[in-house]
Coordinates of N, CA and C and ligand atoms in Angstrom, one line a residue:
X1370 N 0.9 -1.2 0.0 CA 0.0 0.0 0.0 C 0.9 1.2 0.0
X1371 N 0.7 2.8 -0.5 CA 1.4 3.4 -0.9 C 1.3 4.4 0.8
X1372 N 2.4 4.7 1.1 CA 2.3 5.1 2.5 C 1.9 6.3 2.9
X1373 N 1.8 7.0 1.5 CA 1.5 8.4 1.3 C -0.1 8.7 1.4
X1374 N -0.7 7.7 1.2 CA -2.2 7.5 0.8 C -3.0 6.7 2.2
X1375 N -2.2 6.7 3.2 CA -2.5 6.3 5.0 C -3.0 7.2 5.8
X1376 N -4.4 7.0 5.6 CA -4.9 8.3 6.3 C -4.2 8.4 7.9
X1377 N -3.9 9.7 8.1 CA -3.5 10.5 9.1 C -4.2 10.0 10.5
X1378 N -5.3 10.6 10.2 CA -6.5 10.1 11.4 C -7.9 9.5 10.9
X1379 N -7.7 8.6 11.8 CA -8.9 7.7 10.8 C -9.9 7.7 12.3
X1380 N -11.3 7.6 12.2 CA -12.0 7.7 13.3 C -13.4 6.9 12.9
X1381 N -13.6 6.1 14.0 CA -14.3 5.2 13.5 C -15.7 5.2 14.7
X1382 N -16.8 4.7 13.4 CA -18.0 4.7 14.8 C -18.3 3.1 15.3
X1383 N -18.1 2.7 16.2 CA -18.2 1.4 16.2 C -19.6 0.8 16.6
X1384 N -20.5 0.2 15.5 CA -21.8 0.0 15.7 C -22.0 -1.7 15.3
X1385 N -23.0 -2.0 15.7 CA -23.9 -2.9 15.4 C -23.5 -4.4 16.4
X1386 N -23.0 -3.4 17.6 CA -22.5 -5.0 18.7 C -24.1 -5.7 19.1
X1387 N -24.7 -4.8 19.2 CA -26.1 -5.5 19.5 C -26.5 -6.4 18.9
X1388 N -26.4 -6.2 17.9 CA -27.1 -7.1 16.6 C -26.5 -8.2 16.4
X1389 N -25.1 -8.2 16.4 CA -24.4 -9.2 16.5 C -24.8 -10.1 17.2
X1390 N -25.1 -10.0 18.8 CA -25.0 -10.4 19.9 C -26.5 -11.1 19.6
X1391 N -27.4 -10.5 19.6 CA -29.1 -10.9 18.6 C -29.1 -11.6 17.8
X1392 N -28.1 -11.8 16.8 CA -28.3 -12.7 15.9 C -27.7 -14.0 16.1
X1393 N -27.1 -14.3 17.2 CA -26.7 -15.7 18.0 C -27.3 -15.6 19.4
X1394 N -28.6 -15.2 19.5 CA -29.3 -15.2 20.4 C -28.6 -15.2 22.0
X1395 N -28.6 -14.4 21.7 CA -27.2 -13.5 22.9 C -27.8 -12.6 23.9
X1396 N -27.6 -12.0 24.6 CA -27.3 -10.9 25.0 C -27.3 -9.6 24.7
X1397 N -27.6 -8.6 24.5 CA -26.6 -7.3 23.6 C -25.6 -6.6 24.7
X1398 N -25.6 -7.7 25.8 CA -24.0 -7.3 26.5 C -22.9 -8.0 26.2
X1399 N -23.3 -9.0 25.5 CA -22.4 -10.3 25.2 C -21.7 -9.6 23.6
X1400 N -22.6 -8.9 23.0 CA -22.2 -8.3 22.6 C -20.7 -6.8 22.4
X1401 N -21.5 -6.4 23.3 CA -20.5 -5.5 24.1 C -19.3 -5.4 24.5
X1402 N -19.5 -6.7 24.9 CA -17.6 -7.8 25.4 C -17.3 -7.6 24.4
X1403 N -17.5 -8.5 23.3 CA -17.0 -9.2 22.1 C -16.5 -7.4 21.3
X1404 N -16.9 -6.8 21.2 CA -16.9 -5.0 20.6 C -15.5 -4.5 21.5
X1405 N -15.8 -4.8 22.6 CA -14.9 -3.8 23.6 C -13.4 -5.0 23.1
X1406 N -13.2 -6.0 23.2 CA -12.2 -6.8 23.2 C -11.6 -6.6 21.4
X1407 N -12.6 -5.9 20.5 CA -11.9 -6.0 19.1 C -11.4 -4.5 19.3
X1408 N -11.7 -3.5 19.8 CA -10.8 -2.3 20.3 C -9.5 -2.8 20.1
X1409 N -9.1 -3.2 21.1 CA -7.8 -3.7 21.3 C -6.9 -4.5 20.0
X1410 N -8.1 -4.9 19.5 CA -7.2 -5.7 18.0 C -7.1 -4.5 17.0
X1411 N -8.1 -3.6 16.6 CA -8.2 -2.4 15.7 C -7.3 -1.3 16.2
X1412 N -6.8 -0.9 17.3 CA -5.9 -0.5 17.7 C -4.4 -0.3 17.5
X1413 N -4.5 -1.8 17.7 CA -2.7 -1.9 17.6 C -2.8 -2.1 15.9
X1414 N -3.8 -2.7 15.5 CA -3.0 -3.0 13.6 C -3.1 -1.4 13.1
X1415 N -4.6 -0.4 13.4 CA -4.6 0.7 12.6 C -3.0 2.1 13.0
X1416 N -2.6 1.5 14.1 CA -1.3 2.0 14.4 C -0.4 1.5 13.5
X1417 N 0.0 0.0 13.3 CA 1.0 -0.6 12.7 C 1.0 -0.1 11.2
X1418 N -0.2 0.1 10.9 CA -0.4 0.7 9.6 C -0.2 2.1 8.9
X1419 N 0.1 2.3 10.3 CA 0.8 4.1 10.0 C -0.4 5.2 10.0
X1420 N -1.0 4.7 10.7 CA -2.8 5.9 11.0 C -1.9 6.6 12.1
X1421 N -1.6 7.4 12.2 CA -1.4 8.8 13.2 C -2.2 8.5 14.5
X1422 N -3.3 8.9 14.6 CA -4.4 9.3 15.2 C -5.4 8.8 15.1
X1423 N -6.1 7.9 15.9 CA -7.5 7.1 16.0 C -8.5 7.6 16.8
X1424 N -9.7 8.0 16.4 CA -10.6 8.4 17.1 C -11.5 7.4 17.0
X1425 N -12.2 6.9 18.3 CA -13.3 5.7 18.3 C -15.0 6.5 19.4
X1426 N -15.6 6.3 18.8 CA -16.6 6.3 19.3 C -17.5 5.2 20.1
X1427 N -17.1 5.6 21.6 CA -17.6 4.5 22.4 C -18.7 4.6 22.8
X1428 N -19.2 5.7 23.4 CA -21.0 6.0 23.7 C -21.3 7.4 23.8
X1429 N -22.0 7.1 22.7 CA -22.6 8.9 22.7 C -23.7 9.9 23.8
X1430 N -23.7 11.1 23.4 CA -24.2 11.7 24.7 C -26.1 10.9 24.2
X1431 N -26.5 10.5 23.4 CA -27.5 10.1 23.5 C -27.9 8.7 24.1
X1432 N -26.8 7.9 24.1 CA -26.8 6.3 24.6 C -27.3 6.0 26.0
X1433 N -27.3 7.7 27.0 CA -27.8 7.1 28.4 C -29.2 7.0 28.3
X1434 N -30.3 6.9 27.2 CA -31.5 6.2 26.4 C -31.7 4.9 26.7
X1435 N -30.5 4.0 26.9 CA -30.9 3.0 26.8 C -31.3 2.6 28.1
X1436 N -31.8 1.5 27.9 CA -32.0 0.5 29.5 C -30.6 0.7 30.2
X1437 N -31.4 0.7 31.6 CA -30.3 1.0 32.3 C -29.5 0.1 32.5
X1438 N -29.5 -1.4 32.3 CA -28.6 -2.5 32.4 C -27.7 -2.6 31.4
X1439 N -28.2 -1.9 30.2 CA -27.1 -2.0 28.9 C -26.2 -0.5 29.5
X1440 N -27.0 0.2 30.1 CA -25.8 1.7 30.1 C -24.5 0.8 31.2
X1441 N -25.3 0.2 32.3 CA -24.5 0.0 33.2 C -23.1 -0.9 32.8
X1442 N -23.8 -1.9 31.9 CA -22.4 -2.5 31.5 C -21.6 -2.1 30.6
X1443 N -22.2 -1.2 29.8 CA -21.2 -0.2 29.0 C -20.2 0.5 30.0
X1444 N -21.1 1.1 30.9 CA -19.7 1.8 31.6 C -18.8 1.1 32.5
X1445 N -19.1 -0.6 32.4 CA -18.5 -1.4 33.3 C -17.2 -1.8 32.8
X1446 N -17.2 -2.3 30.8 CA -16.6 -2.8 30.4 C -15.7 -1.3 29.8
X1447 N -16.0 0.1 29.3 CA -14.5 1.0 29.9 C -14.4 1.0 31.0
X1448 N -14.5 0.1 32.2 CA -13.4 0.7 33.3 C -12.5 -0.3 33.3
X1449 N -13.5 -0.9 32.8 CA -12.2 -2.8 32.4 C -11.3 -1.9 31.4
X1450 N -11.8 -1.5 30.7 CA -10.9 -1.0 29.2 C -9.9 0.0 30.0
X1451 N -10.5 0.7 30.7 CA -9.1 1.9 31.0 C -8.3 1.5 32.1
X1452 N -8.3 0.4 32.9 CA -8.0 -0.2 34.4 C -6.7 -0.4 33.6
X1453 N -6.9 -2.0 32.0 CA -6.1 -2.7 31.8 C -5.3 -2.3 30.2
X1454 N -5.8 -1.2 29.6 CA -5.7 -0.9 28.9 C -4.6 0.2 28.8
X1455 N -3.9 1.0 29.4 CA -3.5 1.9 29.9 C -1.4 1.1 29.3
X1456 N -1.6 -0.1 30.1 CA -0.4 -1.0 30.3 C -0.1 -0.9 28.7
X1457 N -0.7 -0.8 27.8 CA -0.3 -1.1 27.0 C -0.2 0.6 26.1
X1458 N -1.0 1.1 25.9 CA -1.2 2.6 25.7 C 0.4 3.0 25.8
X1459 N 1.2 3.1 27.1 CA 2.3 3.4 27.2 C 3.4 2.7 26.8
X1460 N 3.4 1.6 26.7 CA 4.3 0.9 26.2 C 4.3 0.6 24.4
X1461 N 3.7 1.9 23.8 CA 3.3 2.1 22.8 C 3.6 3.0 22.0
X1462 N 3.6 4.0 23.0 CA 3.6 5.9 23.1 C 3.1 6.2 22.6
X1463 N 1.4 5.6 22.8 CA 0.3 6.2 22.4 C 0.0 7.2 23.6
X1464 N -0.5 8.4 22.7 CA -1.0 9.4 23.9 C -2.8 9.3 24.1
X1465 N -3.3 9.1 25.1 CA -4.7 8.9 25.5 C -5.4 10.2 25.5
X1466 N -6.5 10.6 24.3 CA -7.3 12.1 25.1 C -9.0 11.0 25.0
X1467 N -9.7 12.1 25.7 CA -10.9 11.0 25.9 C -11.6 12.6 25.7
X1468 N -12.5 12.3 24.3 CA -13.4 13.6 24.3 C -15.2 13.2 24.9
X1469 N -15.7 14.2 25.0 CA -16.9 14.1 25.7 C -17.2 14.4 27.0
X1470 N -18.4 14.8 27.4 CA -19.0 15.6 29.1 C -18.6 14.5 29.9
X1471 N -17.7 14.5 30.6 CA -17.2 13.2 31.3 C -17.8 13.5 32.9
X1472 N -18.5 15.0 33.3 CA -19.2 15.2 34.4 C -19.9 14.1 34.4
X1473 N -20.5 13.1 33.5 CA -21.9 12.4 33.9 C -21.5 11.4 34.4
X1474 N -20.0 10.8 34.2 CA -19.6 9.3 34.4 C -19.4 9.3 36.0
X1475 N -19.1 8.0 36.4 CA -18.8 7.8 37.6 C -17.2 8.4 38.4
X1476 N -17.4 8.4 39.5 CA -16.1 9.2 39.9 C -14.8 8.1 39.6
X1477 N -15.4 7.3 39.8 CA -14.7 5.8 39.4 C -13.8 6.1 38.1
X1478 N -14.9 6.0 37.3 CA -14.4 5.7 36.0 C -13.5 7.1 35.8
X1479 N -14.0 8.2 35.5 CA -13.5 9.2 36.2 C -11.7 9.4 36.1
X1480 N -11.9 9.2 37.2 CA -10.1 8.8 38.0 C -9.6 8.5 37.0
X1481 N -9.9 6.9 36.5 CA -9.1 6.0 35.6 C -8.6 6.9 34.4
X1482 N -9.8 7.4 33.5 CA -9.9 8.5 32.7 C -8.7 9.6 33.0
X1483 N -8.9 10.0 33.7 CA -7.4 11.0 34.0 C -6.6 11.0 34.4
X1484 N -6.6 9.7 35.2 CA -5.0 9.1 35.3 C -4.4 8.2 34.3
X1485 N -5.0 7.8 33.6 CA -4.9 7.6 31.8 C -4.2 8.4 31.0
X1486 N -4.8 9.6 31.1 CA -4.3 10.8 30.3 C -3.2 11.3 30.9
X1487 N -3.1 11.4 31.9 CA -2.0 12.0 32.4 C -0.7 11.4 32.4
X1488 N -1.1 10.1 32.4 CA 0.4 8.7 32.2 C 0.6 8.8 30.7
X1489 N 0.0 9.2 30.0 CA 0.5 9.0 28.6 C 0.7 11.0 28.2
X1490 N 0.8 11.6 28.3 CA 1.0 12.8 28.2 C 2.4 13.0 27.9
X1491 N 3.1 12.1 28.1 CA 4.7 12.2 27.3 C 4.6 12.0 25.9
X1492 N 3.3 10.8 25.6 CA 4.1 9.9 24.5 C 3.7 10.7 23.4
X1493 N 4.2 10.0 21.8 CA 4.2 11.0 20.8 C 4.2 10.5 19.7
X1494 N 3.9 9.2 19.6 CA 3.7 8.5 18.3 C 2.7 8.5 17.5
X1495 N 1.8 7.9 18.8 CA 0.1 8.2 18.1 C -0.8 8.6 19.3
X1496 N -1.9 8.8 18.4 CA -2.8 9.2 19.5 C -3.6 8.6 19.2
X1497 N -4.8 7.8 20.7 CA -5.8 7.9 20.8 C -7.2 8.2 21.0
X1498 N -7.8 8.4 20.6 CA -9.1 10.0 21.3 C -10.5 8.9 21.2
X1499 N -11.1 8.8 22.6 CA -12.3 8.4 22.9 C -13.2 9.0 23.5
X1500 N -14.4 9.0 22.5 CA -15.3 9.7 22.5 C -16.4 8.8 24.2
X1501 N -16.7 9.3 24.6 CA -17.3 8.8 25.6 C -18.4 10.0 26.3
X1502 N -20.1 9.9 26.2 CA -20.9 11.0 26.5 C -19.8 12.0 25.3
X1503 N -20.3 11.5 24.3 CA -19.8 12.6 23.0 C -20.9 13.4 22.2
X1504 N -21.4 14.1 22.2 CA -22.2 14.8 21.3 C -21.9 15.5 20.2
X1505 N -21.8 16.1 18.5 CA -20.9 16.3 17.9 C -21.6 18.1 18.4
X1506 N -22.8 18.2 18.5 CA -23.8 19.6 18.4 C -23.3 20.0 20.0
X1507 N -23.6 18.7 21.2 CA -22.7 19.5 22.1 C -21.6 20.4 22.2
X1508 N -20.4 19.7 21.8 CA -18.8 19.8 21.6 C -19.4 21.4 21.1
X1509 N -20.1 21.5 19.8 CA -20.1 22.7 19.1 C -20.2 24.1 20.1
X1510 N -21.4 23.5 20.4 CA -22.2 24.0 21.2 C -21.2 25.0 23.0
X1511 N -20.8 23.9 23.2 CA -19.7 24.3 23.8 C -18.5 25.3 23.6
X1512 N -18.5 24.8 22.6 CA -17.1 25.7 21.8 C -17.6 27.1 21.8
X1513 N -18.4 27.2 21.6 CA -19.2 28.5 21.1 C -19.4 29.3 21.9
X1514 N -20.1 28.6 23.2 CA -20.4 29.2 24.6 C -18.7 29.8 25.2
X1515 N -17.7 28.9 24.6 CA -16.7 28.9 25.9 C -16.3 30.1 24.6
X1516 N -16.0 30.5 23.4 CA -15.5 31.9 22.5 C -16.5 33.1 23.2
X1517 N -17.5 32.9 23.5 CA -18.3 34.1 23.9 C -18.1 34.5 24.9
X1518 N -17.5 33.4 26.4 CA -17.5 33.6 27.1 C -15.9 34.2 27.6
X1519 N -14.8 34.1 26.5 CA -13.9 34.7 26.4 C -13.9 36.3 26.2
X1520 N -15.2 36.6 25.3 CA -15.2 37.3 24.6 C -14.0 37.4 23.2
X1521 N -14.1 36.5 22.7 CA -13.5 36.3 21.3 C -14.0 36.0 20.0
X1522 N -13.7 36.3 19.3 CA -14.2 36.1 17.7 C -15.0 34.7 17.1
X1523 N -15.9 34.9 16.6 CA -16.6 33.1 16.1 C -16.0 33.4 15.2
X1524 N -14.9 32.5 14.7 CA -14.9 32.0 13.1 C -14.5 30.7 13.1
X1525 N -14.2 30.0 11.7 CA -14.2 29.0 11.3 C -13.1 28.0 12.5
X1526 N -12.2 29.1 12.0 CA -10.9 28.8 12.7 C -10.8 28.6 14.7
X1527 N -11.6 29.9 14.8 CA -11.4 30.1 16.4 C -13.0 28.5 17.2
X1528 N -13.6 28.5 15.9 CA -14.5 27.1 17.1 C -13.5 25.5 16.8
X1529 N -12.8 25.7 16.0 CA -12.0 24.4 15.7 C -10.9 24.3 16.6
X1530 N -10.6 25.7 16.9 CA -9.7 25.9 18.0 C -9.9 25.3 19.2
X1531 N -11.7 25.3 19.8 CA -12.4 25.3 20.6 C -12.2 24.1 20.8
X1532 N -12.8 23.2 20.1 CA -13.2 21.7 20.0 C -12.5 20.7 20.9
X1533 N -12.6 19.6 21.2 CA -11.9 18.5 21.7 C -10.8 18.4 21.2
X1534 N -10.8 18.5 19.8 CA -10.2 17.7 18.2 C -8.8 18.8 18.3
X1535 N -8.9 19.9 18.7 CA -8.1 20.7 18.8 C -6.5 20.6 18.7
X1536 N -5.7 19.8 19.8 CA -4.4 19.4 19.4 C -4.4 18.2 18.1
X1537 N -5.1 17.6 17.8 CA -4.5 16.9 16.2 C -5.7 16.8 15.5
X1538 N -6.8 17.7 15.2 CA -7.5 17.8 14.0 C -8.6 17.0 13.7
X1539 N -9.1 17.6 12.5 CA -9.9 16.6 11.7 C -9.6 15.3 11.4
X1540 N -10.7 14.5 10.9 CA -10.2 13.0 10.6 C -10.3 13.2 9.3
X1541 N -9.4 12.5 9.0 CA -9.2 12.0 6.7 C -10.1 11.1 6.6
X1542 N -10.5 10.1 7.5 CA -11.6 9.0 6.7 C -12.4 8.4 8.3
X1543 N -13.7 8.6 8.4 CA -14.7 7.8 9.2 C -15.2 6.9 8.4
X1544 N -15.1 6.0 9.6 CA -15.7 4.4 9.3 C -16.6 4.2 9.8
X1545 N -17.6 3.6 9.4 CA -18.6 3.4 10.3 C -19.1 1.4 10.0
X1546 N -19.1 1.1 11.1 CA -19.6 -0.4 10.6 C -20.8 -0.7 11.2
X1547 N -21.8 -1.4 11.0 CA -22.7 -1.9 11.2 C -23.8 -1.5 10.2
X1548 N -23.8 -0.7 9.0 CA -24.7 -0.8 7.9 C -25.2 0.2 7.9
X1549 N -25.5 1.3 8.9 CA -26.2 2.7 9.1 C -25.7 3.5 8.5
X1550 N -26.7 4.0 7.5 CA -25.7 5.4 6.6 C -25.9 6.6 7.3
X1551 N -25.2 6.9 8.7 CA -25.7 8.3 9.5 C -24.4 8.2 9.8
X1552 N -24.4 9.6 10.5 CA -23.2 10.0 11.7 C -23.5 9.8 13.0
X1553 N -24.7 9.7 13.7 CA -25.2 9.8 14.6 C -24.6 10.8 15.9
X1554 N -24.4 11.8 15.5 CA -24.1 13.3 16.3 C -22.4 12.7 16.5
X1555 N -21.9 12.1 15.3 CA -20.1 12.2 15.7 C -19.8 12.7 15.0
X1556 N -18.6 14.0 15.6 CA -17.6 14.5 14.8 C -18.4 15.4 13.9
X1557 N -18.9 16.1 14.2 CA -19.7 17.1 12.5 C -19.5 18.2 12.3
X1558 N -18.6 18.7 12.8 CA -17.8 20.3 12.8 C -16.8 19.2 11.7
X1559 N -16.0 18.1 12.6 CA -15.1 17.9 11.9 C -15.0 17.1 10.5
X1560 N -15.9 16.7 10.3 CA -16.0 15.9 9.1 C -16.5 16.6 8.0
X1561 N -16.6 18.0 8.0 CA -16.5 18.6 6.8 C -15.9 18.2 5.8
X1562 N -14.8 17.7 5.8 CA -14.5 17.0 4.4 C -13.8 15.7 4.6
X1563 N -14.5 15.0 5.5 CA -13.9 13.3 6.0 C -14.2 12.7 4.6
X1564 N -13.7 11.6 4.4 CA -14.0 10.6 3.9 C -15.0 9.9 4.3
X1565 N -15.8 9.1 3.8 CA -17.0 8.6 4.7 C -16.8 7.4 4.0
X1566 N -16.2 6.0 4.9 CA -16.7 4.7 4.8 C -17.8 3.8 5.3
X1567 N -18.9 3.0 4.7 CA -19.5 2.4 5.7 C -19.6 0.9 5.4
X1568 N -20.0 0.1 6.2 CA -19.5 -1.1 5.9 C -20.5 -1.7 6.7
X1569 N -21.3 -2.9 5.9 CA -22.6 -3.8 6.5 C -21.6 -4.7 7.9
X1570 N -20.4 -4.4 7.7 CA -19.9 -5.6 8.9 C -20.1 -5.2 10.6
X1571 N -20.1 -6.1 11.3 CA -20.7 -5.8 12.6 C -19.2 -5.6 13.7
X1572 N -19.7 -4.4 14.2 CA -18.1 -3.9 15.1 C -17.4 -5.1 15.5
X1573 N -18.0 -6.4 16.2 CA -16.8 -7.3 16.4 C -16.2 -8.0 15.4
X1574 N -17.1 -8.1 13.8 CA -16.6 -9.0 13.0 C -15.6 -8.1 12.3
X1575 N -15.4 -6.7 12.7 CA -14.3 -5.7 12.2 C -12.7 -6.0 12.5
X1576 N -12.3 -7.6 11.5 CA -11.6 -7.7 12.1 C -9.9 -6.5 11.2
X1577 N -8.5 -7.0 11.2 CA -7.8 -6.2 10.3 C -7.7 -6.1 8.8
X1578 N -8.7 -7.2 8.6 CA -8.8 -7.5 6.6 C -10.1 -6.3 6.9
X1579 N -10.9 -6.1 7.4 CA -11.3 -5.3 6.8 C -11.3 -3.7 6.8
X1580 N -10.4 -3.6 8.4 CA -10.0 -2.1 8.3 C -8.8 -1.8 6.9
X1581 N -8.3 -2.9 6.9 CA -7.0 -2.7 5.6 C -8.3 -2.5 4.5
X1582 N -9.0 -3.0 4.2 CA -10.0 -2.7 2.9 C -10.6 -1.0 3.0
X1583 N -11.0 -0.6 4.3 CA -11.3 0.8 4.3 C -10.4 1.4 3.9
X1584 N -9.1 1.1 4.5 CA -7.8 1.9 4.0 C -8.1 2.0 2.0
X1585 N -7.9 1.0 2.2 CA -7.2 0.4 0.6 C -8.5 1.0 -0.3
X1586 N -10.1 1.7 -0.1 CA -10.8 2.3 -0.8 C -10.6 4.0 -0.2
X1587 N -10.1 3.8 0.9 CA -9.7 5.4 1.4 C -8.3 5.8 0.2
X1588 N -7.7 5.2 0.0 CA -6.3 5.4 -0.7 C -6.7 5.8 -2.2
X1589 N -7.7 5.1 -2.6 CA -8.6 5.0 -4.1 C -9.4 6.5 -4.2
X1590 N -9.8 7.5 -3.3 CA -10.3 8.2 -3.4 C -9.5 9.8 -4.0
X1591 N -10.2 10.5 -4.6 CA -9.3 11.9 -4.7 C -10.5 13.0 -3.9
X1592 N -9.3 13.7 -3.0 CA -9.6 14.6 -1.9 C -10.2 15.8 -3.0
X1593 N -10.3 16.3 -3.2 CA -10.7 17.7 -3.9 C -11.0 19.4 -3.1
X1594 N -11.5 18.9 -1.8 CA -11.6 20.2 -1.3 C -12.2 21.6 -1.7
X1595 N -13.0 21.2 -2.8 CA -13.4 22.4 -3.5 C -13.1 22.8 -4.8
X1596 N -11.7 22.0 -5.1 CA -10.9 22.1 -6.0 C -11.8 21.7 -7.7
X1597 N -11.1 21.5 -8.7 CA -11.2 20.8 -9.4 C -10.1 19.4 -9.5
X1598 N -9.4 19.3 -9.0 CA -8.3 17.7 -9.0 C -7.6 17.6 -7.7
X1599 N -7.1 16.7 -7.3 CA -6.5 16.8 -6.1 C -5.1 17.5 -5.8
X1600 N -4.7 18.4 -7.2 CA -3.1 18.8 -7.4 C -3.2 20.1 -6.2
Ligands
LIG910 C1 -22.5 0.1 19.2 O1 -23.3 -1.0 19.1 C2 -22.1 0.3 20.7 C3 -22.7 1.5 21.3 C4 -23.6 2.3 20.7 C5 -22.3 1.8 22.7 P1 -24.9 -0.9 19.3 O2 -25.1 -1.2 20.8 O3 -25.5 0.3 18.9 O4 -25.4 -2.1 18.5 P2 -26.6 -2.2 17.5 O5 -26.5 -1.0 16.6 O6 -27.9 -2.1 18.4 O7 -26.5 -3.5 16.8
LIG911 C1 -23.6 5.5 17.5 O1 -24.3 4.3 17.5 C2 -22.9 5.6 18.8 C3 -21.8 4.7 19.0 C4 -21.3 3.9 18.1 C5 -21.1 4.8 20.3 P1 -25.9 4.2 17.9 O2 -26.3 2.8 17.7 O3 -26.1 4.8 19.2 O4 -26.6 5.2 16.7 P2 -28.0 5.2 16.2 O5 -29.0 5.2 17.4 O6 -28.3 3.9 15.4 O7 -28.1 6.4 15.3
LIG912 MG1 -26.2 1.0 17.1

């Protein structure tokens, strides 16, 4: 693959654990495991492959919707994720940012979260960024309030400033797996001119053949920007 054509930051929405989990008459927490444990495999390959920056979408600010037994093991399996997860993050020199209203989580989880971030705050290879209570209209929304409340200028530039996304940017290509042609409130200041992949496969069956295929139709694309060619 041509190394020049490796998207920078690739940010992915990870959907359809439920369904998965449903359609082997499961659980849709059993699902959830199975989702949270292919993290860790999409991780280390979309690094190996020279992606910069990975943005993952773990639960949006709309997800505390669900039954309360699905929210609760959602927030059970990131604290598993950030407890044992971390060990490896650093011995990586992946740097950890976690975007989203993290007031709602547990003090618990919490902690873990920012003593996360703070243990990897040296490193410099790649970065991480988990969306967690993420809203894309919040984030905005925010940004906006926090320029006014400066008293400083709205422009394009000064709410991008604002944003989460702020130290390493927009994403070059969102993935989205589980079949849904939406964004579902991710990233939408930033995806102004993302790539948009989507793919009928279900977040656990996401295994590295098929993030390499997102790549490999991400590489196939010409950026334009407005332009007429990609020169
Ligand atoms: C994605 O899978 C995980 C989260 C939204 C937290 P879903 O739980 O949305 O799975 P489906 O879309 O119902 O199959
Ligand atoms: C988006 O998936 C959120 C995450 C993947 C974390 P949803 O399953 O919540 O999205 P909708 O409800 O289908 O739009
Ligand atoms: Mg879903």
């Amino acid at each position: 693959m041509d190394a020049k054509k490796i998207p920078a930051h690739v940010a992915i929405i990870m959907d359809g654990n439920g369904r998965w989990a449903t359609a082997r008459g499961k659980e849709r927490s059993f699902g959830h495991k199975k989702g949270s444990e292919n993290v860790d495999r999409i991780v280390s390959h979309a690094f190996s492959r020279g992606v910069k920056t990975l943005s993952l979408y773990a639960f949006s600010a709309e997800n505390w919707a669900r039954p309360k037994a699905e929210v609760d093991e959602l927030m059970r399996l990131l604290k598993i994720y950030f407890k044992k997860f971390i060990k490896k993050v650093l011995k990586n020199d992946v740097r950890l940012y976690v975007m989203g209203d993290l007031e709602k989580l547990t003090p618990e989880l919490r902690k873990l979260i920012d003593s996360d971030m703070k243990k990897s705050e040296h490193c410099k290879e790649h970065i991480l960024n988990v969306g967690i209570n993420y809203g894309g209209r919040q984030e905005i929304s925010a940004a906006v309030n926090k320029l006014v409340a400066e008293r400083k200028e709205i422009t394009p530039e000064s709410i991008a400033e604002a944003l989460y996304t702020a130290p390493f940017g927009d994403p070059d290509l969102i993935i989205r797996t589980g079949g849904e042609l939406r964004l579902s409130n991710f990233m939408l200041y930033q995806a102004a001119y993302s790539e948009l992949y989507f793919t009928d496969v279900l977040w656990p069956d996401f295994d590295e053949n098929e993030f390499d295929k997102a790549i490999s139709n991400f590489s196939e694309r010409q950026r334009r920007f407005g332009k007429i060619s990609d020169k």
